[in-house]
Amino acid sequence: MRRKNAPPTEEERKPLAPLGQTCNSHRRRARAERNDVEISACLVPRASSLAAAMTAIERAQTGLALVVNTDGALVGVLSDGDIRRAIIAGAHPHDPIERFLTADVLALPAAAAVDQRRALGEHPSFLARRPRWIPLLDERGHPRGLLPRAEVEPRAAAVPEPPPLITVFGGAGYIGSVLVRQLLDDGYRVRVFDHVYYDKTSLADVAAHPRFEMVVGDVRHSDEVVPALVGADAVVHLAELVGDPLCAHDPLMTLQINYLATATLVLACRYLQLNRFVYISSCSVYGASADPDAILTEESPLSPVSLYAKLKIEAERVIAQHLHDAFAPCILRLGTVFGLSPRPRFDLVVNTLTAQAVNERAIAVFGGDQWRPHVHVSDVARAIRCCLLLPLETVRGEVFNIVTENLTVDQVAALVAEEVPGTVINRSETTVDRRNYRVSSEKARRVLGFDPRISVREGIREIAAALRSGAITNYADPRYSNILAFTTKGGA
């Protein structure tokens, strides 16, 4: 069993695919190696806007728009980096590209011989600029293809492209601290933006990693949020107050963080043409199901019973309202999460019942017949990585339930008692939590290729072993509970 702050096991962190196949910039590299770009997808008229150019870039997955005049001749190029730098400097997405394009284009004839390619690759202008692609032009100056940089660049001058940068809002939390380690193992650069409220040590062992960056800030402050987006290839949003008790404790703060700050972040990403955005929602939106025997899908009616769930729905709606060619978010509705994390939590049903069993040899069950969907924290991180890996067209505007198995609270208690022999189950007819629903994760399996690896029983064993080994010495420590951490520290 791994130590409290140790990263997940090798099997749990197994990369989903080679880094060259992940995120936009690295898919472009793979496409460059195949040289199969549809040139028409890259073309934009000279009279177009920056936003239209970004749409063409994302459509072609080249990172480059070819700007043509009314006769179809090339008059300039514009990269995704050019566009984002322009917007950050004060340009508006609807400004004309005429003002920002690079007119001095390094190009080659469509039938360029090997010596012509070599000559361009050794030219000082090429070595200084190192363009990602070289347009191939016919005799009239019309684009007929794109030649990847590797085809002309001298090997001695080749410099590897940096890996994609993922900004993880809330990356120091229960899920985020697991996700960050998996992303680093995948080869990404990772920037974490976090208030670091619960546990200041959850990322201590990766703090010196050369591809890791930590930004301490408050997601409610846009002047802190926007700089964290600069240079990012994708955003994962985990920076919200989690759990019904915590949100009920301070409704105003919950409104500010879980809705208003999320809406601001969405607007900032869309404005900056930062299109890949993964939002972490909750199966709590299904609330008290009218038919507990029904298996709910992403299309099922929503029936929230708490402020937490209601604001998750509102956040989902504001995200959907801003779906656009240059903003392609996807939403993951998580089941009740369980398992070990560098930032442990013992206010979650599987973790809590296991800790009670190991320490007190007795567990308390209220009601017990309520259905809950469950998912291991490491599997949640893997699902997020799936969303970063797949083409935008696959995940654009989609909602996915992320669940491993559905169990009643009684069934969870029975599993805990089996894994911790001698445990007494104390039942109360009083139902503290009215949520009752079973959820299907079939869509995530089919579309994302999400294949959860860790069962509830295995999660119970994991938690029990950590407690027995002394890796976690006091599960009742307030920092392991979202609500207790806030009430003991007086809020954020």
Tab-separated table of C-alpha atoms in Angstrom:
chain	number	residue	atom	x	y	z
A	1	MET	CA	0.000	0.000	0.000
A	2	ARG	CA	1.345	3.382	-0.946
A	3	ARG	CA	2.038	6.125	1.558
A	4	LYS	CA	-0.452	8.917	2.114
A	5	ASN	CA	1.250	11.390	-0.200
A	6	ALA	CA	2.561	8.868	-2.686
A	7	PRO	CA	1.213	8.971	-6.244
A	8	PRO	CA	-1.137	6.261	-7.550
A	9	THR	CA	0.294	2.885	-8.532
A	10	GLU	CA	1.895	2.278	-11.916
A	11	GLU	CA	-1.203	0.457	-13.156
A	12	GLU	CA	-3.467	3.318	-12.063
A	13	ARG	CA	-1.227	5.902	-13.725
A	14	LYS	CA	-0.632	3.951	-16.922
A	15	PRO	CA	-0.614	6.475	-19.800
A	16	LEU	CA	-3.678	6.358	-22.013
A	17	ALA	CA	-1.684	6.952	-25.208
A	18	PRO	CA	1.677	8.244	-26.400
A	19	LEU	CA	2.032	11.951	-25.713
A	20	GLY	CA	2.309	12.583	-29.445
A	21	GLN	CA	-1.383	11.706	-29.718
A	22	THR	CA	-2.635	13.959	-26.964
A	23	CYS	CA	-4.095	17.466	-26.935
A	24	ASN	CA	-4.247	19.816	-29.890
A	25	SER	CA	-0.607	20.764	-30.379
A	26	HIS	CA	0.621	17.200	-30.261
A	27	ARG	CA	-2.106	15.909	-32.550
A	28	ARG	CA	-0.867	18.541	-34.977
A	29	ARG	CA	2.603	17.055	-34.704
A	30	ALA	CA	1.284	13.578	-35.449
A	31	ARG	CA	-0.674	14.993	-38.381
A	32	ALA	CA	2.453	16.747	-39.612
A	33	GLU	CA	4.312	13.462	-39.614
A	34	ARG	CA	1.555	11.943	-41.774
A	35	ASN	CA	1.338	15.095	-43.947
A	36	ASP	CA	-2.376	14.509	-44.540
A	37	VAL	CA	-3.767	17.992	-43.929
A	38	GLU	CA	-6.807	18.969	-46.001
A	39	ILE	CA	-5.577	22.317	-47.249
A	40	SER	CA	-9.067	23.742	-47.788
A	41	ALA	CA	-9.783	23.493	-44.061
A	42	CYS	CA	-6.931	25.912	-43.314
A	43	LEU	CA	-8.064	28.681	-45.675
A	44	VAL	CA	-9.699	31.887	-44.446
A	45	PRO	CA	-10.581	34.994	-46.483
A	46	ARG	CA	-8.551	38.111	-45.877
A	47	ALA	CA	-11.674	39.903	-44.625
A	48	SER	CA	-12.237	37.355	-41.826
A	49	SER	CA	-11.983	37.908	-38.085
A	50	LEU	CA	-9.557	36.464	-35.554
A	51	ALA	CA	-12.345	34.188	-34.310
A	52	ALA	CA	-12.942	32.862	-37.831
A	53	ALA	CA	-9.243	32.152	-38.193
A	54	MET	CA	-9.227	30.214	-34.920
A	55	THR	CA	-12.226	28.204	-36.102
A	56	ALA	CA	-10.304	27.253	-39.244
A	57	ILE	CA	-7.261	26.333	-37.170
A	58	GLU	CA	-9.270	24.035	-34.941
A	59	ARG	CA	-11.124	22.554	-37.910
A	60	ALA	CA	-7.860	21.653	-39.628
A	61	GLN	CA	-5.911	20.881	-36.424
A	62	THR	CA	-2.826	22.538	-37.898
A	63	GLY	CA	-2.253	25.451	-35.545
A	64	LEU	CA	-2.096	27.641	-38.657
A	65	ALA	CA	-4.585	29.558	-40.800
A	66	LEU	CA	-3.724	30.415	-44.395
A	67	VAL	CA	-5.121	33.831	-45.298
A	68	VAL	CA	-6.092	34.218	-48.959
A	69	ASN	CA	-7.390	37.059	-51.112
A	70	THR	CA	-10.515	37.002	-53.262
A	71	ASP	CA	-8.571	35.218	-56.017
A	72	GLY	CA	-7.483	32.469	-53.606
A	73	ALA	CA	-3.825	33.507	-53.504
A	74	LEU	CA	-1.931	33.356	-50.209
A	75	VAL	CA	-1.414	36.786	-48.615
A	76	GLY	CA	-0.365	35.775	-45.112
A	77	VAL	CA	-0.523	33.279	-42.269
A	78	LEU	CA	-1.788	33.410	-38.691
A	79	SER	CA	-1.033	30.890	-35.942
A	80	ASP	CA	-3.094	30.054	-32.898
A	81	GLY	CA	-0.319	31.551	-30.770
A	82	ASP	CA	-0.480	34.782	-32.767
A	83	ILE	CA	-4.224	35.001	-32.138
A	84	ARG	CA	-4.040	34.384	-28.399
A	85	ARG	CA	-1.165	36.813	-27.960
A	86	ALA	CA	-3.142	39.447	-29.863
A	87	ILE	CA	-6.223	38.950	-27.692
A	88	ILE	CA	-4.235	39.068	-24.468
A	89	ALA	CA	-2.658	42.300	-25.751
A	90	GLY	CA	-6.097	43.854	-26.202
A	91	ALA	CA	-7.426	42.696	-29.545
A	92	HIS	CA	-11.036	41.536	-29.834
A	93	PRO	CA	-11.893	38.128	-31.378
A	94	HIS	CA	-14.001	39.918	-33.994
A	95	ASP	CA	-11.168	42.219	-35.064
A	96	PRO	CA	-10.076	41.709	-38.696
A	97	ILE	CA	-7.128	39.378	-39.203
A	98	GLU	CA	-5.630	41.874	-41.658
A	99	ARG	CA	-4.068	43.698	-38.714
A	100	PHE	CA	-2.346	40.651	-37.265
A	101	LEU	CA	-1.340	38.294	-40.058
A	102	THR	CA	2.251	37.603	-41.036
A	103	ALA	CA	2.519	38.739	-44.648
A	104	ASP	CA	6.164	37.733	-45.103
A	105	VAL	CA	5.421	34.039	-45.530
A	106	LEU	CA	8.108	31.403	-45.919
A	107	ALA	CA	6.732	29.253	-48.736
A	108	LEU	CA	7.845	26.810	-51.394
A	109	PRO	CA	6.594	25.857	-54.856
A	110	ALA	CA	4.263	22.880	-54.754
A	111	ALA	CA	6.785	20.880	-56.790
A	112	ALA	CA	9.822	21.998	-54.770
A	113	ALA	CA	12.809	19.722	-55.219
A	114	VAL	CA	14.851	18.357	-52.332
A	115	ASP	CA	17.578	20.962	-52.807
A	116	GLN	CA	14.996	23.778	-52.666
A	117	ARG	CA	13.646	22.424	-49.391
A	118	ARG	CA	17.146	22.104	-48.002
A	119	ALA	CA	17.985	25.660	-49.033
A	120	LEU	CA	14.931	27.029	-47.240
A	121	GLY	CA	15.748	25.014	-44.115
A	122	GLU	CA	19.211	26.593	-43.993
A	123	HIS	CA	17.980	30.149	-44.661
A	124	PRO	CA	18.457	32.564	-41.707
A	125	SER	CA	14.784	33.609	-41.810
A	126	PHE	CA	13.687	30.000	-41.412
A	127	LEU	CA	16.148	29.286	-38.600
A	128	ALA	CA	15.026	32.445	-36.779
A	129	ARG	CA	11.288	31.797	-37.111
A	130	ARG	CA	11.043	27.997	-37.328
A	131	PRO	CA	7.468	27.981	-38.687
A	132	ARG	CA	5.453	24.881	-37.889
A	133	TRP	CA	4.371	24.465	-41.513
A	134	ILE	CA	5.643	25.584	-44.919
A	135	PRO	CA	2.849	26.428	-47.412
A	136	LEU	CA	3.247	24.841	-50.848
A	137	LEU	CA	2.011	27.148	-53.613
A	138	ASP	CA	1.137	26.668	-57.263
A	139	GLU	CA	2.280	29.055	-59.981
A	140	ARG	CA	-0.586	31.455	-59.179
A	141	GLY	CA	0.266	31.585	-55.467
A	142	HIS	CA	-2.652	29.382	-54.437
A	143	PRO	CA	-2.025	27.068	-51.448
A	144	ARG	CA	-1.858	23.444	-52.538
A	145	GLY	CA	-0.442	21.798	-49.436
A	146	LEU	CA	1.515	22.156	-46.215
A	147	LEU	CA	4.968	20.795	-45.620
A	148	PRO	CA	5.844	20.002	-41.993
A	149	ARG	CA	8.872	21.739	-40.554
A	150	ALA	CA	10.687	18.428	-40.118
A	151	GLU	CA	10.792	18.057	-43.925
A	152	VAL	CA	13.052	21.085	-44.351
A	153	GLU	CA	14.723	21.716	-40.989
A	154	PRO	CA	18.331	20.644	-40.650
A	155	ARG	CA	18.669	18.053	-37.920
A	156	ALA	CA	21.274	20.139	-36.145
A	157	ALA	CA	18.770	22.995	-35.836
A	158	ALA	CA	15.823	20.890	-34.682
A	159	VAL	CA	14.406	21.848	-31.293
A	160	PRO	CA	11.673	19.697	-29.716
A	161	GLU	CA	8.314	21.376	-29.238
A	162	PRO	CA	7.265	21.718	-25.608
A	163	PRO	CA	4.527	19.342	-24.489
A	164	PRO	CA	0.983	20.674	-24.052
A	165	LEU	CA	0.248	22.792	-20.988
A	166	ILE	CA	-2.805	21.861	-18.926
A	167	THR	CA	-4.071	24.368	-16.361
A	168	VAL	CA	-5.850	22.533	-13.545
A	169	PHE	CA	-8.004	24.787	-11.403
A	170	GLY	CA	-8.305	23.108	-8.004
A	171	GLY	CA	-5.325	20.871	-8.710
A	172	ALA	CA	-4.272	20.594	-5.056
A	173	GLY	CA	-7.544	18.967	-3.978
A	174	TYR	CA	-8.773	15.399	-3.545
A	175	ILE	CA	-9.163	14.664	-7.258
A	176	GLY	CA	-6.751	17.276	-8.563
A	177	SER	CA	-3.709	16.014	-6.660
A	178	VAL	CA	-4.213	12.576	-8.241
A	179	LEU	CA	-4.863	14.025	-11.694
A	180	VAL	CA	-1.764	16.235	-11.616
A	181	ARG	CA	0.513	13.256	-11.033
A	182	GLN	CA	-1.114	11.295	-13.841
A	183	LEU	CA	-0.742	14.232	-16.240
A	184	LEU	CA	2.928	14.639	-15.347
A	185	ASP	CA	3.436	10.921	-15.911
A	186	ASP	CA	1.784	11.342	-19.317
A	187	GLY	CA	4.376	13.954	-20.230
A	188	TYR	CA	2.243	17.092	-20.026
A	189	ARG	CA	3.272	20.390	-18.540
A	190	VAL	CA	0.897	21.130	-15.651
A	191	ARG	CA	-0.017	24.455	-14.116
A	192	VAL	CA	-2.087	24.227	-10.929
A	193	PHE	CA	-4.223	27.155	-9.794
A	194	ASP	CA	-5.489	26.571	-6.269
A	195	HIS	CA	-6.377	28.394	-3.074
A	196	VAL	CA	-4.501	25.588	-1.253
A	197	TYR	CA	-7.023	25.731	1.530
A	198	TYR	CA	-7.309	22.151	2.726
A	199	ASP	CA	-3.821	20.664	2.526
A	200	LYS	CA	-0.636	22.564	1.708
A	201	THR	CA	1.358	19.326	1.325
A	202	SER	CA	-0.732	17.500	-1.289
A	203	LEU	CA	1.609	18.508	-4.129
A	204	ALA	CA	4.834	18.794	-2.139
A	205	ASP	CA	6.562	15.881	-3.834
A	206	VAL	CA	5.967	17.275	-7.351
A	207	ALA	CA	6.725	20.916	-6.541
A	208	ALA	CA	10.222	20.690	-8.027
A	209	HIS	CA	9.144	18.786	-11.135
A	210	PRO	CA	10.464	20.592	-14.254
A	211	ARG	CA	7.051	20.442	-15.956
A	212	PHE	CA	5.058	21.588	-12.916
A	213	GLU	CA	4.001	25.113	-12.014
A	214	MET	CA	2.029	26.211	-8.948
A	215	VAL	CA	-0.119	29.345	-8.839
A	216	VAL	CA	-1.804	30.150	-5.538
A	217	GLY	CA	-4.928	32.185	-6.121
A	218	ASP	CA	-8.652	32.587	-5.643
A	219	VAL	CA	-10.883	31.508	-8.516
A	220	ARG	CA	-13.254	34.368	-7.621
A	221	HIS	CA	-10.610	36.911	-8.650
A	222	SER	CA	-10.469	37.274	-12.428
A	223	ASP	CA	-7.231	39.257	-12.255
A	224	GLU	CA	-5.610	36.118	-10.841
A	225	VAL	CA	-7.458	33.648	-13.055
A	226	VAL	CA	-6.745	35.118	-16.491
A	227	PRO	CA	-2.911	35.019	-16.233
A	228	ALA	CA	-3.199	31.328	-15.341
A	229	LEU	CA	-4.811	30.728	-18.746
A	230	VAL	CA	-2.012	32.310	-20.760
A	231	GLY	CA	-0.202	29.709	-22.830
A	232	ALA	CA	-2.501	26.852	-21.810
A	233	ASP	CA	-3.644	24.219	-24.302
A	234	ALA	CA	-6.497	22.961	-22.096
A	235	VAL	CA	-8.282	23.697	-18.824
A	236	VAL	CA	-9.635	21.298	-16.220
A	237	HIS	CA	-11.993	22.960	-13.732
A	238	LEU	CA	-12.119	21.381	-10.261
A	239	ALA	CA	-12.006	24.559	-8.193
A	240	GLU	CA	-15.415	24.508	-6.538
A	241	LEU	CA	-16.805	23.870	-3.073
A	242	VAL	CA	-17.730	20.187	-2.950
A	243	GLY	CA	-20.425	18.474	-0.912
A	244	ASP	CA	-23.890	19.281	0.349
A	245	PRO	CA	-22.912	20.159	3.961
A	246	LEU	CA	-20.169	22.578	2.936
A	247	CYS	CA	-22.322	24.374	0.375
A	248	ALA	CA	-25.225	24.640	2.813
A	249	HIS	CA	-22.855	26.074	5.429
A	250	ASP	CA	-22.077	29.165	3.338
A	251	PRO	CA	-24.560	29.621	0.468
A	252	LEU	CA	-23.186	33.013	-0.565
A	253	MET	CA	-19.633	31.746	-0.917
A	254	THR	CA	-20.970	28.720	-2.787
A	255	LEU	CA	-22.766	31.002	-5.237
A	256	GLN	CA	-19.604	33.035	-5.744
A	257	ILE	CA	-17.293	30.052	-6.296
A	258	ASN	CA	-19.482	27.348	-7.835
A	259	TYR	CA	-21.468	29.518	-10.204
A	260	LEU	CA	-20.190	33.061	-10.692
A	261	ALA	CA	-16.496	32.138	-10.775
A	262	THR	CA	-17.208	29.215	-13.095
A	263	ALA	CA	-19.173	31.468	-15.446
A	264	THR	CA	-16.297	33.966	-15.468
A	265	LEU	CA	-13.760	31.238	-16.206
A	266	VAL	CA	-15.883	29.967	-19.090
A	267	LEU	CA	-16.156	33.464	-20.566
A	268	ALA	CA	-12.403	34.005	-20.227
A	269	CYS	CA	-11.595	30.715	-21.969
A	270	ARG	CA	-13.988	31.438	-24.802
A	271	TYR	CA	-12.710	34.981	-25.247
A	272	LEU	CA	-9.095	33.771	-25.306
A	273	GLN	CA	-10.036	31.124	-27.896
A	274	LEU	CA	-8.947	28.409	-25.438
A	275	ASN	CA	-11.274	25.697	-26.611
A	276	ARG	CA	-10.557	22.499	-24.667
A	277	PHE	CA	-12.321	22.738	-21.289
A	278	VAL	CA	-13.262	19.890	-18.940
A	279	TYR	CA	-15.781	20.727	-16.219
A	280	ILE	CA	-16.271	18.422	-13.254
A	281	SER	CA	-19.922	18.137	-12.282
A	282	SER	CA	-21.701	15.584	-10.108
A	283	CYS	CA	-24.309	12.843	-10.323
A	284	SER	CA	-25.921	14.707	-7.422
A	285	VAL	CA	-27.819	16.603	-10.114
A	286	TYR	CA	-30.080	13.524	-10.416
A	287	GLY	CA	-31.033	13.952	-6.749
A	288	ALA	CA	-34.041	12.012	-5.512
A	289	SER	CA	-35.006	9.833	-8.461
A	290	ALA	CA	-38.738	9.294	-8.936
A	291	ASP	CA	-37.972	5.657	-9.738
A	292	PRO	CA	-34.973	4.385	-7.732
A	293	ASP	CA	-34.984	1.192	-9.808
A	294	ALA	CA	-34.385	3.140	-13.027
A	295	ILE	CA	-30.872	3.410	-14.433
A	296	LEU	CA	-30.301	7.072	-15.219
A	297	THR	CA	-28.471	8.338	-18.277
A	298	GLU	CA	-27.191	11.750	-19.250
A	299	GLU	CA	-30.615	12.449	-20.770
A	300	SER	CA	-32.591	11.611	-17.618
A	301	PRO	CA	-34.512	14.340	-15.750
A	302	LEU	CA	-32.579	16.245	-13.108
A	303	SER	CA	-33.984	16.399	-9.602
A	304	PRO	CA	-31.525	18.196	-7.288
A	305	VAL	CA	-32.140	18.183	-3.545
A	306	SER	CA	-29.310	20.492	-2.432
A	307	LEU	CA	-27.749	23.859	-3.212
A	308	TYR	CA	-24.597	22.028	-4.324
A	309	ALA	CA	-26.511	20.077	-6.977
A	310	LYS	CA	-28.618	23.053	-8.057
A	311	LEU	CA	-25.558	25.191	-8.725
A	312	LYS	CA	-23.883	22.322	-10.566
A	313	ILE	CA	-26.875	22.374	-12.914
A	314	GLU	CA	-26.634	26.141	-13.327
A	315	ALA	CA	-22.914	25.867	-14.067
A	316	GLU	CA	-23.604	23.169	-16.670
A	317	ARG	CA	-26.176	25.441	-18.291
A	318	VAL	CA	-23.863	28.436	-18.532
A	319	ILE	CA	-21.196	26.213	-20.069
A	320	ALA	CA	-23.663	24.886	-22.638
A	321	GLN	CA	-24.769	28.413	-23.504
A	322	HIS	CA	-21.222	29.285	-24.553
A	323	LEU	CA	-20.604	26.231	-26.700
A	324	HIS	CA	-18.949	27.559	-29.849
A	325	ASP	CA	-16.548	26.546	-32.617
A	326	ALA	CA	-13.727	28.087	-30.594
A	327	PHE	CA	-14.960	26.803	-27.213
A	328	ALA	CA	-15.617	23.081	-26.975
A	329	PRO	CA	-16.258	22.127	-23.334
A	330	CYS	CA	-17.267	18.748	-22.017
A	331	ILE	CA	-18.837	17.893	-18.661
A	332	LEU	CA	-18.168	14.902	-16.408
A	333	ARG	CA	-20.827	14.015	-13.836
A	334	LEU	CA	-19.046	12.048	-11.159
A	335	GLY	CA	-20.495	9.378	-8.949
A	336	THR	CA	-19.576	9.449	-5.254
A	337	VAL	CA	-15.796	9.319	-5.292
A	338	PHE	CA	-13.764	7.029	-3.031
A	339	GLY	CA	-10.165	5.928	-2.554
A	340	LEU	CA	-6.830	7.301	-1.442
A	341	SER	CA	-5.445	10.621	-2.577
A	342	PRO	CA	-2.488	12.785	-1.558
A	343	ARG	CA	-5.222	15.035	-0.123
A	344	PRO	CA	-7.308	12.426	1.753
A	345	ARG	CA	-11.017	12.872	2.423
A	346	PHE	CA	-13.049	11.094	5.059
A	347	ASP	CA	-16.384	12.777	4.427
A	348	LEU	CA	-17.195	10.354	1.592
A	349	VAL	CA	-19.296	7.281	2.264
A	350	VAL	CA	-16.877	4.491	1.302
A	351	ASN	CA	-13.872	6.151	2.914
A	352	THR	CA	-15.799	7.127	6.048
A	353	LEU	CA	-17.366	3.717	6.679
A	354	THR	CA	-14.023	2.006	6.138
A	355	ALA	CA	-12.248	4.340	8.570
A	356	GLN	CA	-14.956	3.818	11.187
A	357	ALA	CA	-14.692	0.068	10.813
A	358	VAL	CA	-10.885	-0.007	11.142
A	359	ASN	CA	-10.769	2.377	14.093
A	360	GLU	CA	-14.001	1.705	16.007
A	361	ARG	CA	-15.058	-1.716	14.694
A	362	ALA	CA	-18.518	-0.188	14.253
A	363	ILE	CA	-20.158	1.771	11.449
A	364	ALA	CA	-23.296	3.885	11.394
A	365	VAL	CA	-25.745	3.565	8.498
A	366	PHE	CA	-28.648	5.996	8.130
A	367	GLY	CA	-31.460	4.600	6.037
A	368	GLY	CA	-29.340	2.266	3.960
A	369	ASP	CA	-31.528	1.492	0.961
A	370	GLN	CA	-30.442	4.628	-0.931
A	371	TRP	CA	-28.670	3.854	-4.194
A	372	ARG	CA	-25.402	5.612	-4.988
A	373	PRO	CA	-23.096	5.466	-8.002
A	374	HIS	CA	-19.435	5.101	-6.990
A	375	VAL	CA	-16.101	5.736	-8.717
A	376	HIS	CA	-12.479	5.603	-7.575
A	377	VAL	CA	-10.549	8.883	-7.534
A	378	SER	CA	-7.853	7.443	-9.808
A	379	ASP	CA	-10.499	6.388	-12.335
A	380	VAL	CA	-11.915	9.915	-12.264
A	381	ALA	CA	-8.485	11.250	-13.197
A	382	ARG	CA	-8.281	8.714	-16.023
A	383	ALA	CA	-11.660	9.852	-17.365
A	384	ILE	CA	-10.431	13.452	-17.411
A	385	ARG	CA	-7.347	12.354	-19.336
A	386	CYS	CA	-9.615	10.632	-21.857
A	387	CYS	CA	-11.315	13.970	-22.497
A	388	LEU	CA	-7.946	15.637	-23.084
A	389	LEU	CA	-6.836	12.881	-25.420
A	390	LEU	CA	-9.780	12.575	-27.778
A	391	PRO	CA	-10.488	14.865	-30.772
A	392	LEU	CA	-12.556	17.942	-29.956
A	393	GLU	CA	-15.328	16.743	-32.242
A	394	THR	CA	-15.778	13.686	-30.016
A	395	VAL	CA	-16.208	15.539	-26.726
A	396	ARG	CA	-17.521	18.945	-27.848
A	397	GLY	CA	-20.579	19.869	-25.754
A	398	GLU	CA	-20.953	16.341	-24.388
A	399	VAL	CA	-21.966	15.249	-20.887
A	400	PHE	CA	-20.677	11.964	-19.457
A	401	ASN	CA	-21.587	10.072	-16.303
A	402	ILE	CA	-18.425	8.685	-14.695
A	403	VAL	CA	-19.356	5.677	-12.562
A	404	THR	CA	-17.821	2.304	-11.736
A	405	GLU	CA	-20.702	0.578	-9.941
A	406	ASN	CA	-24.027	1.318	-8.255
A	407	LEU	CA	-24.456	0.117	-4.674
A	408	THR	CA	-26.851	0.933	-1.843
A	409	VAL	CA	-25.386	2.304	1.368
A	410	ASP	CA	-26.300	-1.043	2.975
A	411	GLN	CA	-24.329	-2.883	0.307
A	412	VAL	CA	-21.307	-0.675	0.899
A	413	ALA	CA	-21.580	-1.299	4.631
A	414	ALA	CA	-21.728	-5.051	4.017
A	415	LEU	CA	-18.587	-4.910	1.864
A	416	VAL	CA	-16.790	-2.940	4.591
A	417	ALA	CA	-17.818	-5.514	7.205
A	418	GLU	CA	-16.482	-8.316	4.990
A	419	GLU	CA	-13.144	-6.590	4.511
A	420	VAL	CA	-12.832	-5.528	8.174
A	421	PRO	CA	-13.938	-8.621	10.137
A	422	GLY	CA	-15.639	-7.976	13.451
A	423	THR	CA	-17.295	-4.762	12.295
A	424	VAL	CA	-20.723	-4.085	13.808
A	425	ILE	CA	-23.239	-2.300	11.567
A	426	ASN	CA	-25.490	0.074	13.518
A	427	ARG	CA	-28.526	1.007	11.446
A	428	SER	CA	-30.902	3.914	11.867
A	429	GLU	CA	-34.167	4.329	9.994
A	430	THR	CA	-33.491	8.057	9.803
A	431	THR	CA	-32.334	9.102	6.325
A	432	VAL	CA	-29.916	12.008	6.538
A	433	ASP	CA	-29.236	12.235	2.798
A	434	ARG	CA	-32.311	12.027	0.515
A	435	ARG	CA	-30.352	11.334	-2.679
A	436	ASN	CA	-31.338	8.018	-4.237
A	437	TYR	CA	-30.338	7.120	-7.800
A	438	ARG	CA	-28.545	4.607	-9.998
A	439	VAL	CA	-26.542	5.868	-12.935
A	440	SER	CA	-25.293	4.412	-16.206
A	441	SER	CA	-21.749	5.104	-17.403
A	442	GLU	CA	-22.273	3.354	-20.733
A	443	LYS	CA	-21.873	6.533	-22.773
A	444	ALA	CA	-18.468	7.230	-21.223
A	445	ARG	CA	-17.369	3.663	-21.931
A	446	ARG	CA	-18.546	3.856	-25.532
A	447	VAL	CA	-17.424	7.392	-26.455
A	448	LEU	CA	-14.478	8.062	-24.155
A	449	GLY	CA	-13.215	4.505	-23.901
A	450	PHE	CA	-13.550	4.930	-20.123
A	451	ASP	CA	-12.828	1.595	-18.465
A	452	PRO	CA	-12.771	1.890	-14.657
A	453	ARG	CA	-10.169	-0.283	-12.975
A	454	ILE	CA	-10.816	-0.105	-9.238
A	455	SER	CA	-13.943	-1.539	-7.580
A	456	VAL	CA	-15.501	-0.377	-4.328
A	457	ARG	CA	-14.228	-3.522	-2.608
A	458	GLU	CA	-10.685	-2.767	-3.775
A	459	GLY	CA	-11.067	0.812	-2.601
A	460	ILE	CA	-12.125	-0.397	0.844
A	461	ARG	CA	-9.016	-2.580	1.022
A	462	GLU	CA	-6.863	0.369	-0.041
A	463	ILE	CA	-8.239	2.680	2.653
A	464	ALA	CA	-8.113	-0.016	5.341
A	465	ALA	CA	-4.480	-0.821	4.569
A	466	ALA	CA	-3.473	2.855	4.723
A	467	LEU	CA	-5.111	3.230	8.133
A	468	ARG	CA	-3.600	0.030	9.508
A	469	SER	CA	-0.116	0.937	8.280
A	470	GLY	CA	-0.194	4.338	9.944
A	471	ALA	CA	0.010	6.220	6.649
A	472	ILE	CA	-3.078	8.058	7.931
A	473	THR	CA	-3.053	8.351	11.705
A	474	ASN	CA	-6.210	10.304	12.491
A	475	TYR	CA	-8.990	10.048	9.942
A	476	ALA	CA	-11.099	12.461	12.047
A	477	ASP	CA	-8.628	15.301	11.512
A	478	PRO	CA	-10.740	18.272	10.301
A	479	ARG	CA	-8.495	18.769	7.250
A	480	TYR	CA	-9.799	15.457	5.872
A	481	SER	CA	-13.356	16.795	5.802
A	482	ASN	CA	-14.426	19.687	3.584
A	483	ILE	CA	-17.043	20.999	5.988
A	484	LEU	CA	-14.908	20.578	9.119
A	485	ALA	CA	-11.930	22.246	7.483
A	486	PHE	CA	-14.056	25.298	6.718
A	487	THR	CA	-15.833	25.522	10.050
A	488	THR	CA	-12.625	25.133	12.061
A	489	LYS	CA	-10.718	27.686	9.956
A	490	GLY	CA	-13.601	30.116	9.619
A	491	GLY	CA	-14.143	29.855	5.860
A	492	ALA	CA	-12.100	30.968	2.873
